[in-house]
Each structure stands twice: as C-alpha cells, then as structure tokens.
Amino acid sequence: MTETATFDERDAASYHYWIEENIRFADLDPVGHVNNNAIGVYLETARVTLFADAAGEMYGGEHRGHTWVVARMEVDYLKEMHFPGKVRVGTRIEKLGNSSIVMRQAIFNGETLTGLARVVGVCFNMSERGSMPIPAPVRDGLVRLAGPVG
C-alpha cells in the first residue's frame, strides 16, 4: 500500500478534493443540530463524487461492473452545525493499495472544522461479489484529484 506524507488533518489546505453541500432542515435532530446520519451522508457524497470524477462515469462505460464499498469508517464529531448553512467536505488519500483505499476527510462549516473521518474503501466487482484491483485509469484519477500519494 502506498502512503502519503504526514499531514495536518485539521488544516483545510491539507485536503485536495472538495465538495460543498447545503445543510437541509431535514438534516437536523430534535436538539436542533445536524444529526450524525446527515454528516455520514455529506462524507459519502464527497467520496462518491470523487470516485465518479476519477473514473469518468463510475457506473457506466469502461468501468461498468465495479463500485466501491466501505469496509471501515471512523468519524470524530468536533462541533455542532445548524440550519441554515453550507458545509465543505475535503478528501485526501492517505493510502492506496491494490484493491483498497484509505481516505481522510474533513468537514468545515464556514472556517470551523466540525468533523474528521477516516474511511477504508474497497474496489468491488459487482458480478464476482468480491474485491478487485483498482483499474489503472481510476487509480490515476484518484491520485490526480485527491493525492499526492508517495
């Protein structure tokens, strides 16, 4: 597995790939802050968007038949977020293996860091129902968008 250099997970400049999401009223829990489930959705949207951008259209064309599954996910909830607002989710590759990837993600609400995540994803062959090597064009796209690795 190829690893990235050490980085400051709390510094927005450490992340190379970004998306922005609106905080929806439906994201709130009875306490009035963004629910942990919504935070998981923000993180998932960032990962899926990265994979789609890295592979062209992830679920079609040359790469039809494979997808990504989450093997492990750790989330640290650091600060509350409230409606209305926007969040930015940054993603960076920590390690890139033959069939797996370890990503670090950070959620910012304005300039405030509100959450950190570490996610292990596995490239998954839909017909064989198991892991598969990450296709070279997808690997190259991931490194280009969310690297550097090495």
Steps between C-alpha positions, in 0.01 A plus 500: 500500500640843407479759779493879491729722700385614843246782486300719737149355495359820655637728227272552198807545280587133561201382296508499121146409394198706611123499473244737649162394640203696632390422853137395463233544766447124472862451616415622852425289804261592785782690675520732197844414370608297197450130575784248478317321217501818289872539564550147368306596187720809445810279526351236268406762240859627496640148454253399229559826314876446520469145365272616216736785408802266514342235276290714270153357545560245777203279425514500123732470205832321537472473878148352511481207734704636786426729789637582845399366838589637842693248709560732796402853599605706803345843561592761760222752560676818614247787488128549447357622171162665452249587227525704284852470375747328275769245563816430306641148502866450417642160405859379479650159428696363794588160353436336165525122476436249224125478564447739792533865585524682833360852488507781751212746496426826678176696528508877530204728580635836389855504636412272794614138491199298613595140423776263395473155342724214398344261249625175349341429163532187289461480123222245451420278201121492470477170309760311706375656828851557629794736499689573181811700406439871453508560121806702395299794355297523822816482713661776293188715532486451878864603542454799269190625685566407863870417519786532531593146584862404550 
